[in-house]
Coordinates of C-alpha atoms in Angstrom, one line a residue:
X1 CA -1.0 -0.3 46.4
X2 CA -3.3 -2.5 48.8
X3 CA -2.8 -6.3 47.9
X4 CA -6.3 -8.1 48.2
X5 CA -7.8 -11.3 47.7
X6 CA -10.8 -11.3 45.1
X7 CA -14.2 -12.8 46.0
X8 CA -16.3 -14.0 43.5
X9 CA -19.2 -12.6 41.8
X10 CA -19.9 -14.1 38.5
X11 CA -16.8 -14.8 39.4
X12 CA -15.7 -11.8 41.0
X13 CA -17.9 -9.4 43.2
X14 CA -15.6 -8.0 45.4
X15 CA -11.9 -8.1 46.7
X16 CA -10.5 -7.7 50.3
X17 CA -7.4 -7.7 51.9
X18 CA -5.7 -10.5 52.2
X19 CA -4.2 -10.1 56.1
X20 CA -6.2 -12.7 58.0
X21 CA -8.0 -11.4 60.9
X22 CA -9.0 -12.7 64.6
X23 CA -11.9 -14.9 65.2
X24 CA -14.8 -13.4 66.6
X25 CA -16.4 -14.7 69.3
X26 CA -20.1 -12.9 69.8
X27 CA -21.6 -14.6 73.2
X28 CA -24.6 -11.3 73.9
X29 CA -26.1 -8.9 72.2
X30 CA -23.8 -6.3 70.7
X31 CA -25.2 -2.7 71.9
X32 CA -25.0 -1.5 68.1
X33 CA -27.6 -4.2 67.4
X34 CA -31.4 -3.4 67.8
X35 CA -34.6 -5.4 67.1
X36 CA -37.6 -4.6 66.4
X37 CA -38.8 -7.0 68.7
X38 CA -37.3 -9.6 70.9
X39 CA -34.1 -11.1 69.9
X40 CA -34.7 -11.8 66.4
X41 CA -35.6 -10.9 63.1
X42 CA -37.4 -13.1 61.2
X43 CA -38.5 -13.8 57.1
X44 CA -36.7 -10.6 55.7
X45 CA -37.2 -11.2 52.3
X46 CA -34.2 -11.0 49.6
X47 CA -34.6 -11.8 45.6
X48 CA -32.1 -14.7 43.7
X49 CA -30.5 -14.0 40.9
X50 CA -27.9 -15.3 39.3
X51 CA -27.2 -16.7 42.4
X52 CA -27.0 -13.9 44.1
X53 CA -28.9 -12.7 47.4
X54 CA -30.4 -9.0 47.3
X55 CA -31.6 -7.1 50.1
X56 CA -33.4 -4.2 50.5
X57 CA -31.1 -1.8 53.1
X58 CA -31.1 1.6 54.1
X59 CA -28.2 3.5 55.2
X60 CA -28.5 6.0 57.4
X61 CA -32.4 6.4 57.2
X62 CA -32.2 6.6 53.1
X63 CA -34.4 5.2 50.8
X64 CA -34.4 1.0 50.7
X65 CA -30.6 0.4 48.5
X66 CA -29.8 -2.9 46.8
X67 CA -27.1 -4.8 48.6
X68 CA -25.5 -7.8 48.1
X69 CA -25.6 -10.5 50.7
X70 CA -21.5 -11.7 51.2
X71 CA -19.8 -14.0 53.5
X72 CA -17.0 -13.4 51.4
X73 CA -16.2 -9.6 51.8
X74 CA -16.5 -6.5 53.8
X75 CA -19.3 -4.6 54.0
X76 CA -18.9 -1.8 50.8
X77 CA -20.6 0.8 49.8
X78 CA -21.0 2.3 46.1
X79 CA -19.1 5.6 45.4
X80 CA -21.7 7.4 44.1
X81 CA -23.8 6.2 46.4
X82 CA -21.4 7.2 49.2
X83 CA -21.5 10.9 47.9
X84 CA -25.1 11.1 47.4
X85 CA -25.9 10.0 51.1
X86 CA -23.1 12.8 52.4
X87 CA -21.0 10.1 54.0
X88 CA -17.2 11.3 55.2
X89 CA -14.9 9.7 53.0
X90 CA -10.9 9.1 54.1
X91 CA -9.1 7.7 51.1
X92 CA -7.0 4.8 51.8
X93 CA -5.2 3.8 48.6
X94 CA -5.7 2.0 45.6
X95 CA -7.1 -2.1 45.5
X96 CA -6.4 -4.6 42.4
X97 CA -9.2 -7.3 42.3
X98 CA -9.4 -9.8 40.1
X99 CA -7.6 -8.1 37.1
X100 CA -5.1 -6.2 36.6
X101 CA -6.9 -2.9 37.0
X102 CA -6.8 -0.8 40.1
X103 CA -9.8 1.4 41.8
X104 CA -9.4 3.7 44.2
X105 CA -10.4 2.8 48.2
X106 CA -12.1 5.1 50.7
X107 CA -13.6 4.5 53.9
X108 CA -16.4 5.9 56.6
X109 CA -17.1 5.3 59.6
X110 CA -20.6 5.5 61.8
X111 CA -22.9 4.5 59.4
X112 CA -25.9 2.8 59.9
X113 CA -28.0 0.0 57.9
X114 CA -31.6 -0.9 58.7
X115 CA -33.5 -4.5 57.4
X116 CA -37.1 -5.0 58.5
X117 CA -37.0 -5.8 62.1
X118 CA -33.2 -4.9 62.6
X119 CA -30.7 -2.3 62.4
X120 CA -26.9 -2.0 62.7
X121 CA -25.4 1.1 63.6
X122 CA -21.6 2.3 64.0
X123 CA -20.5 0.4 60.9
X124 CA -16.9 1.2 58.9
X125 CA -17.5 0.1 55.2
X126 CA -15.0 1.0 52.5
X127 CA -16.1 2.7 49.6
X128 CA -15.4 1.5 46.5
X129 CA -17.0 2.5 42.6
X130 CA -19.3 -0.7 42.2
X131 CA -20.8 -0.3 38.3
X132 CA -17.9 -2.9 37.3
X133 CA -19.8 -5.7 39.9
X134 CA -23.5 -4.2 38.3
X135 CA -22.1 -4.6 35.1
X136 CA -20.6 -8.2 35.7
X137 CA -24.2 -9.0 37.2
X138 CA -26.1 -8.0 34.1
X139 CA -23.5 -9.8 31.3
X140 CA -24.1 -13.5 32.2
X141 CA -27.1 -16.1 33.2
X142 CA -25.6 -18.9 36.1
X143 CA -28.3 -21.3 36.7
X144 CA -29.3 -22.9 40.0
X145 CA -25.8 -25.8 39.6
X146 CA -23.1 -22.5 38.7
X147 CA -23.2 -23.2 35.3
X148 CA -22.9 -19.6 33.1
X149 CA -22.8 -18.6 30.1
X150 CA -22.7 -15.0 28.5
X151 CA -26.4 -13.5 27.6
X152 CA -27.3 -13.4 24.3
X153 CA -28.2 -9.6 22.6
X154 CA -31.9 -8.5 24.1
X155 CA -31.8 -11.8 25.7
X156 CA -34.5 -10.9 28.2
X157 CA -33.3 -13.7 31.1
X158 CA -30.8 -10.7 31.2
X159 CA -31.4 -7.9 33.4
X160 CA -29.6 -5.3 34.5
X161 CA -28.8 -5.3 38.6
X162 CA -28.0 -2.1 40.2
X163 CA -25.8 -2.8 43.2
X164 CA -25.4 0.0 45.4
X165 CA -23.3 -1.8 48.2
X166 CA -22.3 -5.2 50.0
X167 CA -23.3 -6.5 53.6
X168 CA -20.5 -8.1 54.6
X169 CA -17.9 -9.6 57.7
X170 CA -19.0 -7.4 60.1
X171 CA -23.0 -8.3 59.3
X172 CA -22.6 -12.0 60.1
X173 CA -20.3 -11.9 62.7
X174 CA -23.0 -9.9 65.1
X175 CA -26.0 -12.2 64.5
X176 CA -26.7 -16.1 63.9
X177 CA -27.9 -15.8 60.5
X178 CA -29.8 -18.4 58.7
X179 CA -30.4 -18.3 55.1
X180 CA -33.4 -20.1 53.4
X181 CA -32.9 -20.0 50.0
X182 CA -36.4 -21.9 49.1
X183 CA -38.6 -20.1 51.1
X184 CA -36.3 -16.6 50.2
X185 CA -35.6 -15.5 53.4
X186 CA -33.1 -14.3 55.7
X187 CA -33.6 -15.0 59.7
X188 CA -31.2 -13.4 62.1
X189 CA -30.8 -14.2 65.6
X190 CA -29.2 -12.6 68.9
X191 CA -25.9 -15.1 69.1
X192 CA -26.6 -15.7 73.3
X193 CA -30.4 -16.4 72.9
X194 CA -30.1 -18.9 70.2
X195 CA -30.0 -22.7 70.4
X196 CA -30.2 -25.2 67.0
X197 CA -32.9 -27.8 67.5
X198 CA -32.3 -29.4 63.6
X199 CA -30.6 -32.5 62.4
X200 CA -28.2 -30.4 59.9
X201 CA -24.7 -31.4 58.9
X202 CA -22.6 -28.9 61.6
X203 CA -18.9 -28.0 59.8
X204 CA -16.4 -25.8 62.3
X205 CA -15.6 -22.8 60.4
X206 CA -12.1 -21.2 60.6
X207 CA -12.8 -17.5 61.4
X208 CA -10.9 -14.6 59.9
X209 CA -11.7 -11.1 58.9
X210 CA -13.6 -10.9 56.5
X211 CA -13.2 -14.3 55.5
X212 CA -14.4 -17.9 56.5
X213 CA -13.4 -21.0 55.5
X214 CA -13.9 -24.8 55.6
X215 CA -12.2 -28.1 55.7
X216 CA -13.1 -30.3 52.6
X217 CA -11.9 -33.1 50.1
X218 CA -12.3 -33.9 47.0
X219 CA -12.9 -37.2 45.8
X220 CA -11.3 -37.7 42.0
X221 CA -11.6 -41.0 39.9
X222 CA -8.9 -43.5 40.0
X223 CA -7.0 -42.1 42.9
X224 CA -7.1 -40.9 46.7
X225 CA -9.1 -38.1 47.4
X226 CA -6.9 -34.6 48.0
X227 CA -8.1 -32.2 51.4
X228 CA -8.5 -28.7 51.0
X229 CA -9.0 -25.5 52.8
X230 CA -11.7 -23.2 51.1
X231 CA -13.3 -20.0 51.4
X232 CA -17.3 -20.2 51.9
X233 CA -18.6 -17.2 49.6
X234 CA -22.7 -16.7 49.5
X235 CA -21.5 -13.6 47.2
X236 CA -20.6 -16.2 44.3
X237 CA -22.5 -17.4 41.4
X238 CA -20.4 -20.0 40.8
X239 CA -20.5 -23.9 42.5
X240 CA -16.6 -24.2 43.5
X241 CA -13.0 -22.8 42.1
X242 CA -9.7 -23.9 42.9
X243 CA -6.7 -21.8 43.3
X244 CA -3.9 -22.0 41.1
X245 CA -1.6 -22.9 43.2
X246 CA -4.2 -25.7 44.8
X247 CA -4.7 -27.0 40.9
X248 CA -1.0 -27.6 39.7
X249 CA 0.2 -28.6 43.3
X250 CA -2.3 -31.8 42.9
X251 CA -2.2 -32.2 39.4
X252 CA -6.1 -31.9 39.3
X253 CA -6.9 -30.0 35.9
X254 CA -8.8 -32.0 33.5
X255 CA -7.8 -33.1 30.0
X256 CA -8.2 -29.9 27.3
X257 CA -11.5 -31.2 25.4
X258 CA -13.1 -31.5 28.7
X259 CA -12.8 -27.6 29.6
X260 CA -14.3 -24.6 28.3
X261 CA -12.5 -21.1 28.9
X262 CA -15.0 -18.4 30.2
X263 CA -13.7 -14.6 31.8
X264 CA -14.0 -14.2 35.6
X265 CA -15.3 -10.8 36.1
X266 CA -15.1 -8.5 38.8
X267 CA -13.2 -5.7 40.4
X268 CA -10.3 -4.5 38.2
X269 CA -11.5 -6.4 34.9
X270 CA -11.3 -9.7 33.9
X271 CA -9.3 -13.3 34.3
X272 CA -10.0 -16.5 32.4
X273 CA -11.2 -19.4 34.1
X274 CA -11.6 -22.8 32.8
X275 CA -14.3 -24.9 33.5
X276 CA -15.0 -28.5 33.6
X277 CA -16.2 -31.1 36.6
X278 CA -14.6 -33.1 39.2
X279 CA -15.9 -36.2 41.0
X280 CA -17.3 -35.0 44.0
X281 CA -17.0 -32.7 47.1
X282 CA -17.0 -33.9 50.4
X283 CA -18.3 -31.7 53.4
X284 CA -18.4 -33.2 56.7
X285 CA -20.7 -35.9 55.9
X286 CA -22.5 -33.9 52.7
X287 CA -21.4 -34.8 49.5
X288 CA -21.6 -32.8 45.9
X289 CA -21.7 -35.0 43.2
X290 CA -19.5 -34.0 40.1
X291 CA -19.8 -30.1 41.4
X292 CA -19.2 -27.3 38.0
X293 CA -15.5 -26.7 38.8
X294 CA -13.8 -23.5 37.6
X295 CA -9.8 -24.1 37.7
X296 CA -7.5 -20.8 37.9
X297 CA -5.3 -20.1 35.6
X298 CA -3.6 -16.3 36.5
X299 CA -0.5 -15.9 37.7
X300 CA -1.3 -13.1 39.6
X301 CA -4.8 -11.8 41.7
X302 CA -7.4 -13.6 44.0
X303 CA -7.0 -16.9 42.5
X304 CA -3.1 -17.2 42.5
X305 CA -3.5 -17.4 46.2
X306 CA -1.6 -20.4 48.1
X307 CA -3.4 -19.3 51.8
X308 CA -6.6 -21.1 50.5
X309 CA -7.5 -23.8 47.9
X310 CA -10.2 -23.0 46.6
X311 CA -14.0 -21.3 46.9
X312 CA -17.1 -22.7 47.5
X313 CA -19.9 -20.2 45.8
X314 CA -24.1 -20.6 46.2
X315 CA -24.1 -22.6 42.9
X316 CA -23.6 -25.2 45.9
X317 CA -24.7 -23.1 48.5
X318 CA -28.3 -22.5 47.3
X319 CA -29.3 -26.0 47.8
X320 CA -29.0 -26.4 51.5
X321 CA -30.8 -24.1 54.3
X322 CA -27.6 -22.3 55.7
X323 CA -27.4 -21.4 59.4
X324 CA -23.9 -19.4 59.8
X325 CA -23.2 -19.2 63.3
X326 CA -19.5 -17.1 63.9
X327 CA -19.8 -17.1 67.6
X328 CA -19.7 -20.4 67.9
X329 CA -17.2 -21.1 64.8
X330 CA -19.9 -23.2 62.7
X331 CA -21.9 -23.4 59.7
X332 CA -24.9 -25.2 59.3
X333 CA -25.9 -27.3 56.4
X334 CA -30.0 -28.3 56.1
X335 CA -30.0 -30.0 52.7
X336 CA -33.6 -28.5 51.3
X337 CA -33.9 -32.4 48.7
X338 CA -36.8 -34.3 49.4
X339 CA -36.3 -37.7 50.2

């Protein structure tokens, strides 16, 4: 069985493995990269919910698809949805995400996805059954800080989110993509043509396949403040969770009556989380304020992990104006607060 690393959704949307990759260093335009027009493609629209980024994609000249927008994974693609597009499938074994469940994992190669102004072609994605992440989706409401809570019966804040695939590593790493989560819109750029004019924090990212991650520290009442290395994850709902590993090795989980239990939910079921607050999170020279904090408890799956610390999710992210920029190892942080 494949050992992977779960990203989150909810909490969980999608696991990958867990072998660290090279970092990528884009400098032209990659020839399975064409515009529309120019070198750029500008104010493709996504919707927010829950956090989440949706985009309209077709895959191999199909009808528009809902995928998931993921710095955190691997582009994927839903089984069924795999079938029903006649793609080649070569099975590859079986994943564990989150839970303790397994699914079965199949790739194909030489497909294509197309976004208004832009398409990608001779793309690998893996090829996974993705009702579990729909059904995670549709069973809790996160507001705009990562707070969640399950939905009530025929609450109608609840909706049920088809998710037909993911658009993942291999997405980001050939553009300059910059996210606008108040104006909902995605821009992407040819890496070589671009140049950043703004006044945004700049934070060097530590490259991997499929994964990303940054230095931070957290700052915690009454004593110093403890560094950590964590994964940057536009595919979570949540604000930030630490590993287990990261938790118990600095003695940072709260007091019981200041925690709440809730179930991480994802590939290959469920794992408890609890929740609570820490002082603040410190990015570069950005700082998060008492940041909703989920701290792992499993002794097993993505989040008893000692490679990383913890995960930063869009219950953060979604308040700045990203501008993820792989080929030159950076991420961009445009705070969208009015002064």
């Amino acid at each position: 069985m494949i050992k992977i690393v779960g990203v989150l959704l909810l909490f969980c949307i999608l696991m990958v493995p867990s072998v660290d990759g090279q970092q990528v260093v884009t400098s032209a335009m990659a020839p399975d990269i064409r515009f529309t027009s120019g070198n750029s493609a500008l104010k493709i629209p996504f919707d927010l919910y829950n956090n989440h980024i949706y985009l309209q994609v077709s895959v191999n000249g199909s009808k528009p698809l809902s995928f998931l927008f993921d710095t955190g994974a691997q582009h994927f693609i839903d089984s069924k949805q795999a079938k029903a597009l006649g793609l080649k499938l070569k099975f590859q074994g079986q994943v564990a995400g989150i839970g303790e469940g397994t699914v079965d994992l199949y790739s194909s190669k030489k497909v294509s996805f197309s976004l208004p102004g832009v398409s990608l072609s001779d793309q690998e994605v893996g090829v996974i059954p993705l009702d579990g992440v729909s059904a995670c989706v549709s069973e809790v409401v996160v507001d705009e800080r990562g707070q969640m809570r399950k939905c009530e019966p025929n609450e109608q804040r609840c909706q049920t989110r088809v998710v037909d695939g993911i658009l993942g590593h291999d997405f980001f790493k050939r553009f300059v993509v910059e996210i606008d989560y108040e104006a909902r819109v995605i821009n992407l750029y040819s890496p070589g043509n671009y140049k950043y004019q703004g006044t945004g924090e700049s934070l060097p990212l530590e490259i991997t396949k499929p994964h990303i991650f940054v230095q931070g520290r957290l700052s915690l009442a009454g004593r110093a403040p403890v560094n950590g290395r964590f994964l940057v994850d536009t595919g979570g709902a949540h604000s930030l969770i630490l590993t287990r590993p990261f938790v118990e090795a600095n003695g940072l989980l709260p007091p019981a009556p200041e925690l709440t239990k809730f179930p991480a939910c994802g590939i290959g079921g469920h794992s408890e989380i609890l929740i609570g607050t820490l002082g603040a999170l410190q990015l570069g020279n950005i700082k998060i304020s008492e940041p909703v904090t989920g701290f792992a408890r499993a002794e097993s799956g993505a989040f008893a992990a000692a490679s990383y610390d913890g995960n930063i999710g869009a219950g953060i992210l979604r308040h700045f104006k990203l501008i993820f920029d792989y080929s030159r190892s950076r991420m961009i942080m445009e705070s969208l607060r009015k002064e």
